[in-house]
mmCIF file of C-alpha atoms in Angstrom:
data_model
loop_
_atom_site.group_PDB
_atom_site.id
_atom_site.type_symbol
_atom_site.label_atom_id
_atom_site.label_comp_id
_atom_site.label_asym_id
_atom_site.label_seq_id
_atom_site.Cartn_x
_atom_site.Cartn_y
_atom_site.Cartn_z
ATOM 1 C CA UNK A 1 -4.020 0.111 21.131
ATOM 2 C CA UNK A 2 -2.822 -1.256 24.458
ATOM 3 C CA UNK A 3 -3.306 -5.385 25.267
ATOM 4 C CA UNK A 4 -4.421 -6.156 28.923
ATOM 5 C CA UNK A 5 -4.589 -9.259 30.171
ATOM 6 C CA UNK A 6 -8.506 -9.461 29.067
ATOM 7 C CA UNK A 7 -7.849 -8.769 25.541
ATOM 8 C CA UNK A 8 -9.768 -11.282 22.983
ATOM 9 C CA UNK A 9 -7.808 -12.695 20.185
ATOM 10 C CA UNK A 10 -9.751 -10.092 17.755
ATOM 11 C CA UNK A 11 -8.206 -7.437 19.515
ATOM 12 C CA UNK A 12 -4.626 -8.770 20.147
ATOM 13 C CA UNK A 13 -4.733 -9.366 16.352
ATOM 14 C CA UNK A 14 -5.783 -6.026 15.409
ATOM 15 C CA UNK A 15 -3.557 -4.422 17.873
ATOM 16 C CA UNK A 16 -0.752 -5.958 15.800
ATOM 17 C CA UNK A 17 -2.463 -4.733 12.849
ATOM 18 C CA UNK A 18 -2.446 -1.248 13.276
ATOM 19 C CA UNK A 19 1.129 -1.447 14.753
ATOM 20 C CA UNK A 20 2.284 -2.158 11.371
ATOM 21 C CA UNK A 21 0.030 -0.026 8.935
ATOM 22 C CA UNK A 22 0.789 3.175 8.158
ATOM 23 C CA UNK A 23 -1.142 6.289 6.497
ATOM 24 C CA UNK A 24 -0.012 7.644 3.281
ATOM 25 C CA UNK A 25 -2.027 10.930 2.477
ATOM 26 C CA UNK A 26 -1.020 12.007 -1.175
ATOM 27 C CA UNK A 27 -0.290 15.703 -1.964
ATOM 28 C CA UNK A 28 -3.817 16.897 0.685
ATOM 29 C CA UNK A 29 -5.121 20.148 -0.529
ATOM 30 C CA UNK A 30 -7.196 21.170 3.068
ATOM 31 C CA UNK A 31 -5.335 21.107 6.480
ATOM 32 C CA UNK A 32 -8.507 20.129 8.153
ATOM 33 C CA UNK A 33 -8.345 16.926 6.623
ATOM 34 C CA UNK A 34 -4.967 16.234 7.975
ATOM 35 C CA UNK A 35 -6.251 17.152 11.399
ATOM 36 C CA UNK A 36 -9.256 14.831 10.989
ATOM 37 C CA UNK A 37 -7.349 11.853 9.592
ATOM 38 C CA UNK A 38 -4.690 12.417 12.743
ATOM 39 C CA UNK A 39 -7.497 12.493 15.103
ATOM 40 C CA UNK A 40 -9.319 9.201 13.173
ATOM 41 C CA UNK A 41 -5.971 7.739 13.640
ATOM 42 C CA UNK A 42 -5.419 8.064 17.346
ATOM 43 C CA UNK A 43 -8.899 6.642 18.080
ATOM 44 C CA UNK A 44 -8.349 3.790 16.343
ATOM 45 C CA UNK A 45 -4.969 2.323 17.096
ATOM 46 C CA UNK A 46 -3.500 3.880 14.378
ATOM 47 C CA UNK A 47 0.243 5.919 14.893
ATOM 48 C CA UNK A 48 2.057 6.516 11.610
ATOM 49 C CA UNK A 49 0.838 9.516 9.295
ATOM 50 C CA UNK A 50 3.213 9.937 6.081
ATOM 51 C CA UNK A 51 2.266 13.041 4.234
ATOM 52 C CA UNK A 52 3.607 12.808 0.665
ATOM 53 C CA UNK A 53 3.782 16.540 -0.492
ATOM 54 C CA UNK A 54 0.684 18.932 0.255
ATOM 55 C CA UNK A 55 0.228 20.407 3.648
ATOM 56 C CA UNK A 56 2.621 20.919 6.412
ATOM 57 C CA UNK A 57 1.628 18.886 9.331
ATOM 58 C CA UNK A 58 2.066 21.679 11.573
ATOM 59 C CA UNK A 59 -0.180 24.048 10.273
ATOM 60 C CA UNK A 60 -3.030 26.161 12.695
ATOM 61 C CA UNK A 61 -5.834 24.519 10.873
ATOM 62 C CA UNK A 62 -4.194 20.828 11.430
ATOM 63 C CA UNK A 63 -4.063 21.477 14.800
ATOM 64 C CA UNK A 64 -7.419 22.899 15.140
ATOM 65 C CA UNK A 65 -8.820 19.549 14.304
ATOM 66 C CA UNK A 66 -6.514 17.148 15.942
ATOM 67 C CA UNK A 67 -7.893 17.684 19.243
ATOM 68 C CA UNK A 68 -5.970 14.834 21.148
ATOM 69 C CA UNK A 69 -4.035 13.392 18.408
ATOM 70 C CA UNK A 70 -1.396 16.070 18.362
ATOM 71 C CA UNK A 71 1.573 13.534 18.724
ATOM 72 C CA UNK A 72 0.472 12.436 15.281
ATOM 73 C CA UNK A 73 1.034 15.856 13.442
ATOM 74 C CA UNK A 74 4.416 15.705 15.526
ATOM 75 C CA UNK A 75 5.570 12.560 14.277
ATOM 76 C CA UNK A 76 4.328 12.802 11.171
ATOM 77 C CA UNK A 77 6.776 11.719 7.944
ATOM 78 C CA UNK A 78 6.911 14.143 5.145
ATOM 79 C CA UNK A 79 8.719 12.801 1.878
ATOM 80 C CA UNK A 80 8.326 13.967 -1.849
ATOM 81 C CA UNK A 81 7.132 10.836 -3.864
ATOM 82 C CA UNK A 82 4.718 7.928 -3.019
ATOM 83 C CA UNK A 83 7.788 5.199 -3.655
ATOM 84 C CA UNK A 84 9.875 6.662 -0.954
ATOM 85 C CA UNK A 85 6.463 6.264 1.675
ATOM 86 C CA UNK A 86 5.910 2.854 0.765
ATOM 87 C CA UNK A 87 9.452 1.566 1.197
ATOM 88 C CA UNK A 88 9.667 -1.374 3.216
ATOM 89 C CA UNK A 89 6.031 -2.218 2.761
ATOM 90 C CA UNK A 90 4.605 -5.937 2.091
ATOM 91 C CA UNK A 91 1.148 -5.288 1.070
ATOM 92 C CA UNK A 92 -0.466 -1.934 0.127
ATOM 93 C CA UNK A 93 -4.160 -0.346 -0.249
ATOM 94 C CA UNK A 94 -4.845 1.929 -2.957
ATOM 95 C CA UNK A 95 -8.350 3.878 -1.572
ATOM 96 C CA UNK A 96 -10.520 4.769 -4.929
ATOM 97 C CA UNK A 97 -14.022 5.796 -5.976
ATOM 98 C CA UNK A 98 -13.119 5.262 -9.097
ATOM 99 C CA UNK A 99 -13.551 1.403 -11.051
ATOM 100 C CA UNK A 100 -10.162 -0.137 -12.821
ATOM 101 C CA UNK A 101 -10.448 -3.014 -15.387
ATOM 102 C CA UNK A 102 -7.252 -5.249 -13.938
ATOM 103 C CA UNK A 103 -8.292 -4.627 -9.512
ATOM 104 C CA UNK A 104 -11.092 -6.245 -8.016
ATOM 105 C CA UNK A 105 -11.577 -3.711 -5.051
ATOM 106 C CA UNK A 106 -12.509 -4.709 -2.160
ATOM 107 C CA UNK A 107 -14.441 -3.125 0.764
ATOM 108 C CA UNK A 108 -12.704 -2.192 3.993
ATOM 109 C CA UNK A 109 -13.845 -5.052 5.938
ATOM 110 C CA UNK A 110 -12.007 -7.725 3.884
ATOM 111 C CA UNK A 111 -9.046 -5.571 2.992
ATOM 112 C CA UNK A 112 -8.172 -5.467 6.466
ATOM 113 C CA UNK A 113 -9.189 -9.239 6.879
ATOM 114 C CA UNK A 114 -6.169 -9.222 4.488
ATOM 115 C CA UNK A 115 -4.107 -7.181 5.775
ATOM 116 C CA UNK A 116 -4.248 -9.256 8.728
ATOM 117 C CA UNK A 117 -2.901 -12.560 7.864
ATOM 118 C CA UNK A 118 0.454 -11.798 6.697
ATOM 119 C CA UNK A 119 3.183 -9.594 9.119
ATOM 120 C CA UNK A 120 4.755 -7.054 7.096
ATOM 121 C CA UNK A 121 4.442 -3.655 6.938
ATOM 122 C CA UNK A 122 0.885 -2.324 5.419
ATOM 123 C CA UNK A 123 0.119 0.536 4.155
ATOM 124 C CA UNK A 124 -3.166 2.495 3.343
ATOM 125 C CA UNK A 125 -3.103 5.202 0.724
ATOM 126 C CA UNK A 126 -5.154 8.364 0.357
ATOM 127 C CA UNK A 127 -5.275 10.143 -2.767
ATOM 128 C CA UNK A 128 -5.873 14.140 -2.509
ATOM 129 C CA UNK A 129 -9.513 15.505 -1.928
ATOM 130 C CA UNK A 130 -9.878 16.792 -5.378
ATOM 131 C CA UNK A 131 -8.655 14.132 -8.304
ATOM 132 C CA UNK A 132 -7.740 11.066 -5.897
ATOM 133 C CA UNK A 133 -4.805 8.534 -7.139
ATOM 134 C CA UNK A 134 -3.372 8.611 -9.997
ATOM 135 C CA UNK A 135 -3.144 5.452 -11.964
ATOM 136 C CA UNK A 136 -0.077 5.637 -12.042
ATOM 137 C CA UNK A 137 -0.061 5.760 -7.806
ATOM 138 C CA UNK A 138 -2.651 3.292 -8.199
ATOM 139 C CA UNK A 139 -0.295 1.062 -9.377
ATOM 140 C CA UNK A 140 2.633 0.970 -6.980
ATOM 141 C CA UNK A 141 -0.123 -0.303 -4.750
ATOM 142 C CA UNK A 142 -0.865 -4.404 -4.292
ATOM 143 C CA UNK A 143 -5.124 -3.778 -3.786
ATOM 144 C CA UNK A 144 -7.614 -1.394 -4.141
ATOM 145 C CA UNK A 145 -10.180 -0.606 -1.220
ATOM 146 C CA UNK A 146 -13.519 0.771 -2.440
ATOM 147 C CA UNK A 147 -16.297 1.863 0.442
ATOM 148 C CA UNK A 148 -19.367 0.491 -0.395
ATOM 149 C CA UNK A 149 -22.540 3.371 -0.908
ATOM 150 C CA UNK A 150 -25.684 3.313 -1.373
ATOM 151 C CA UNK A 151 -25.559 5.732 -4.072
ATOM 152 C CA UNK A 152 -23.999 5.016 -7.590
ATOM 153 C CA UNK A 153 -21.805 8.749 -7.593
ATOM 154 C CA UNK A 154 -20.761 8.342 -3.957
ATOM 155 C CA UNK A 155 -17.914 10.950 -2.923
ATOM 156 C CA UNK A 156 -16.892 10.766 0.849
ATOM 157 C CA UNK A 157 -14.998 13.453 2.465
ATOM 158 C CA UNK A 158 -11.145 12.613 2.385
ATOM 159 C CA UNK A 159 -11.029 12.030 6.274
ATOM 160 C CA UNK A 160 -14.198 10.431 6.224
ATOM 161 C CA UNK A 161 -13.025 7.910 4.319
ATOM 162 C CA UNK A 162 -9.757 7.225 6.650
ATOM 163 C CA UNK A 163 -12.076 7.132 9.880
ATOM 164 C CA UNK A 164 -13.494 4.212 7.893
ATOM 165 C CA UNK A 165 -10.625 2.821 6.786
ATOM 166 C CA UNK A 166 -8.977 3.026 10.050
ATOM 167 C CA UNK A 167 -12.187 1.749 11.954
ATOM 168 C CA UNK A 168 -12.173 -1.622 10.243
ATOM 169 C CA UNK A 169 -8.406 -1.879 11.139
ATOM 170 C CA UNK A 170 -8.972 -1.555 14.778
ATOM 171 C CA UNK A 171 -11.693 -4.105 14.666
ATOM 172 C CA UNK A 172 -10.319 -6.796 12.614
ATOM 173 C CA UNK A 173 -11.010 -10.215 13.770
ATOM 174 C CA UNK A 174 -8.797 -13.473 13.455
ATOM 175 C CA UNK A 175 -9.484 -14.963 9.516
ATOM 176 C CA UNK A 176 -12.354 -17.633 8.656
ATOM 177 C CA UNK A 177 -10.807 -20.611 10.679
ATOM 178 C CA UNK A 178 -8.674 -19.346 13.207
ATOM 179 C CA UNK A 179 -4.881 -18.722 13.192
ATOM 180 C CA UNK A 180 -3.328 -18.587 9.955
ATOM 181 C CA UNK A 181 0.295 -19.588 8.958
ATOM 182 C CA UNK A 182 1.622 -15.713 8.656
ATOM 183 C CA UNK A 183 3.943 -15.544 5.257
ATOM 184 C CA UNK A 184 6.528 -13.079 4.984
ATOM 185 C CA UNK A 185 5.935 -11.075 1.628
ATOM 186 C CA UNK A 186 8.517 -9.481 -0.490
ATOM 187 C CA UNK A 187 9.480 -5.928 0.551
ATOM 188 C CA UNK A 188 9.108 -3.025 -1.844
ATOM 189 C CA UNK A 189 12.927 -3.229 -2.883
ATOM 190 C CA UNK A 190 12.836 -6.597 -3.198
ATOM 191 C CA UNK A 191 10.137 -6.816 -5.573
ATOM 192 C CA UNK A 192 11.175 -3.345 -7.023
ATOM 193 C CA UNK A 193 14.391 -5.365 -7.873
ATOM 194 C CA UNK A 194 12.792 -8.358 -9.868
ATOM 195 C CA UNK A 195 10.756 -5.745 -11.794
ATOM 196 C CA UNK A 196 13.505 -4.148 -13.006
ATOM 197 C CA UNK A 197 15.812 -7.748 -13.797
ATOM 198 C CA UNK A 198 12.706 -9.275 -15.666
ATOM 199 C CA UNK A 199 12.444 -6.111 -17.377
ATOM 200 C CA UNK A 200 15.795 -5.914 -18.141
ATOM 201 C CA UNK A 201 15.818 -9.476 -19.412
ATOM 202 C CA UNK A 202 13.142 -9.334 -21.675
ATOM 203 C CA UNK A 203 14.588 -6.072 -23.307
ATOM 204 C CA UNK A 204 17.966 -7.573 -23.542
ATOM 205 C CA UNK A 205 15.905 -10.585 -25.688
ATOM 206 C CA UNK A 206 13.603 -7.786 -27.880
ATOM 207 C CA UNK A 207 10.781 -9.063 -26.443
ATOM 208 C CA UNK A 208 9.699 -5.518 -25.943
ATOM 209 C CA UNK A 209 8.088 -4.382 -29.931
ATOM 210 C CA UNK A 210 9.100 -0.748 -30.273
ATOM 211 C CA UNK A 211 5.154 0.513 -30.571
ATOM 212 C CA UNK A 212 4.071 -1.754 -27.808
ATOM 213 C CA UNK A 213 7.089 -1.282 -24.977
ATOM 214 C CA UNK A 214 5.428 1.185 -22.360
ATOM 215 C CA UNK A 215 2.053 -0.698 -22.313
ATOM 216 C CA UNK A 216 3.713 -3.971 -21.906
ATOM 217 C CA UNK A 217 6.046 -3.035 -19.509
ATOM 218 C CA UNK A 218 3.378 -1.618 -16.998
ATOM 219 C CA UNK A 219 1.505 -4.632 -17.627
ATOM 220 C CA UNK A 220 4.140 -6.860 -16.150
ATOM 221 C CA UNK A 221 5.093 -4.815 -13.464
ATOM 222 C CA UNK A 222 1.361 -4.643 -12.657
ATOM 223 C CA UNK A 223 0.979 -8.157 -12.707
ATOM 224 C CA UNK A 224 4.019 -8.352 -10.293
ATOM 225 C CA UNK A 225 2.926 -6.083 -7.824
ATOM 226 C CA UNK A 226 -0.851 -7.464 -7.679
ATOM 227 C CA UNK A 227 0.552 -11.504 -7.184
ATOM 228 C CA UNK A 228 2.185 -10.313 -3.964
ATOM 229 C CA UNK A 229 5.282 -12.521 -3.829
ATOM 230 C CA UNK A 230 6.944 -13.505 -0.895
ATOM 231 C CA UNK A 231 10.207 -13.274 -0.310
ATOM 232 C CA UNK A 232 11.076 -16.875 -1.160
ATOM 233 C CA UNK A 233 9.765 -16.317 -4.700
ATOM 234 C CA UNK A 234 11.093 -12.922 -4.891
ATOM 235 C CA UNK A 235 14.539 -14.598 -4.808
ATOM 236 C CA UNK A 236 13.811 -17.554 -7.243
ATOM 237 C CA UNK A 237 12.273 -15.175 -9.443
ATOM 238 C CA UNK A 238 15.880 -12.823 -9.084
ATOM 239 C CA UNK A 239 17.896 -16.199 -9.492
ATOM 240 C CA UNK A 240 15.953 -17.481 -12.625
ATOM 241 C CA UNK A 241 16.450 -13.447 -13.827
ATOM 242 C CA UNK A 242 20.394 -14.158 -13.277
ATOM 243 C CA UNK A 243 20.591 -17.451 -14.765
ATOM 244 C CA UNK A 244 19.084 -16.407 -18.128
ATOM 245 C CA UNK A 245 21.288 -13.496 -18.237
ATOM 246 C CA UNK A 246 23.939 -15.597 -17.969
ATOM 247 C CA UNK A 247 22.867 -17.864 -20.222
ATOM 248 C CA UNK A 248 22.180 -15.223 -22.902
ATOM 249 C CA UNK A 249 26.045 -13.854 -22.004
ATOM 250 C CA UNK A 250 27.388 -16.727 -23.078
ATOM 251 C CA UNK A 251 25.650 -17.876 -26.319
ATOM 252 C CA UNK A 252 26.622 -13.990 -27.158
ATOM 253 C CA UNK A 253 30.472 -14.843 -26.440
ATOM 254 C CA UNK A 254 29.987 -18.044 -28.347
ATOM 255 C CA UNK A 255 28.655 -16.467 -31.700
ATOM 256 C CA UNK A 256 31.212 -14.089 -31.532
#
């Protein structure tokens, strides 16, 4: 969304917004929701489309719906898993019908009052038309959006709910009390990385019980991923990791 010299603060700041999110769209069973989404997109600011699996972006009944959003579809990143098409990303929405016991969804409003005060890279994930997310997509993601309805067994249409999505985006406003002191947030690799040392650590100490291991390790990296750590606690976090490593390396050499 272009800034002229008349542009309010609200939309400078969701201009910068939208410049920085992207759209994941997870394995999309029906072209014409790929069309839709593009042309939701364009109208609201909105350029990066990452199809992970599912349609091609080029297909006749894409473009028959992307009326004036056809740069989109061009442009548009295919890759194979959902980790590869949030890599480099800060803070990520999960969008759900569906209730989990350890996220607090929130609506789109606040999730992209959010998504606002911190600069990284954002992005906002789509499950496919017929089952959604997975929980285990869910969980590579830092927050949940949820669209409110007035109706307890609300289903919207898949591109329905991106025009929404993408809506609140564009209009975002500055944060309750003006500026805010932007943080930067660990990227995906970086916190990928202390997932995998504390995990590594706390097998290396048996803290891990046999009939408990999976559960407890998706706990933790859950809890990681929904604390959003920047990226100066990302790197005490990976120098603690490599201090009690060492530290357990050379009690080891000592018994010996």
């Amino acid at each position: 969304m272009p800034i002229t010299k008349h542009s309010s603060p609200t939309t400078h700041h969701s201009s910068l917004l939208t410049s920085h999110t992207r759209v994941v769209m997870v394995h999309p069973f029906f072209p014409e929701n790929v069309g839709a989404a593009a042309r939701a997109m364009k109208n609201c600011g909105l350029k990066r489309l990452i199809l992970v699996g599912g349609i091609a972006p080029d297909h006749p009944n894409c473009l028959k719906l992307a009326v004036g959003s056809e740069e989109i579809l061009e442009k548009a990143e295919i890759v194979e898993t959902l980790d590869e098409a949030l890599e480099g990303v800060s803070l990520t929405f999960a969008s759900t019908s569906h209730a989990y016991r350890n996220f607090r969804p929130l609506p789109p409003r606040e999730a992209a009052a959010l998504a606002s005060s911190q600069n990284g890279e954002v992005a906002l994930v789509f499950g496919n038309e017929k089952n959604g997310l997975k929980k285990r997509e869910i969980a590579l993601c830092h927050q949940m959006i949820q669209i409110p309805s007035a109706v307890l067994d609300a289903s919207l249409n898949l591109s329905q709910a991106i025009m929404i999505c993408a809506y609140e985006w564009q209009n975002v406003g500055l944060p309750p009390g003006g500026e805010v002191g932007l943080s930067d947030l660990a990227s995906e690799s970086d916190l990928s990385r202390v997932k995998k040392g504390l995990n590594s650590l706390l097998e290396k100490t048996n803290f891990y019980a046999p009939h408990h291991a999976e559960r407890n390790r998706s706990v933790l990296n859950r809890v990681l991923t929904r604390v959003r750590l920047d990226d100066g606690e990302a790197k005490i976090f990976m120098s603690l990791v490599e201090r009690l490593k060492w530290a357990l390396d050379q009690a080891a050499e000592q018994s010996v």
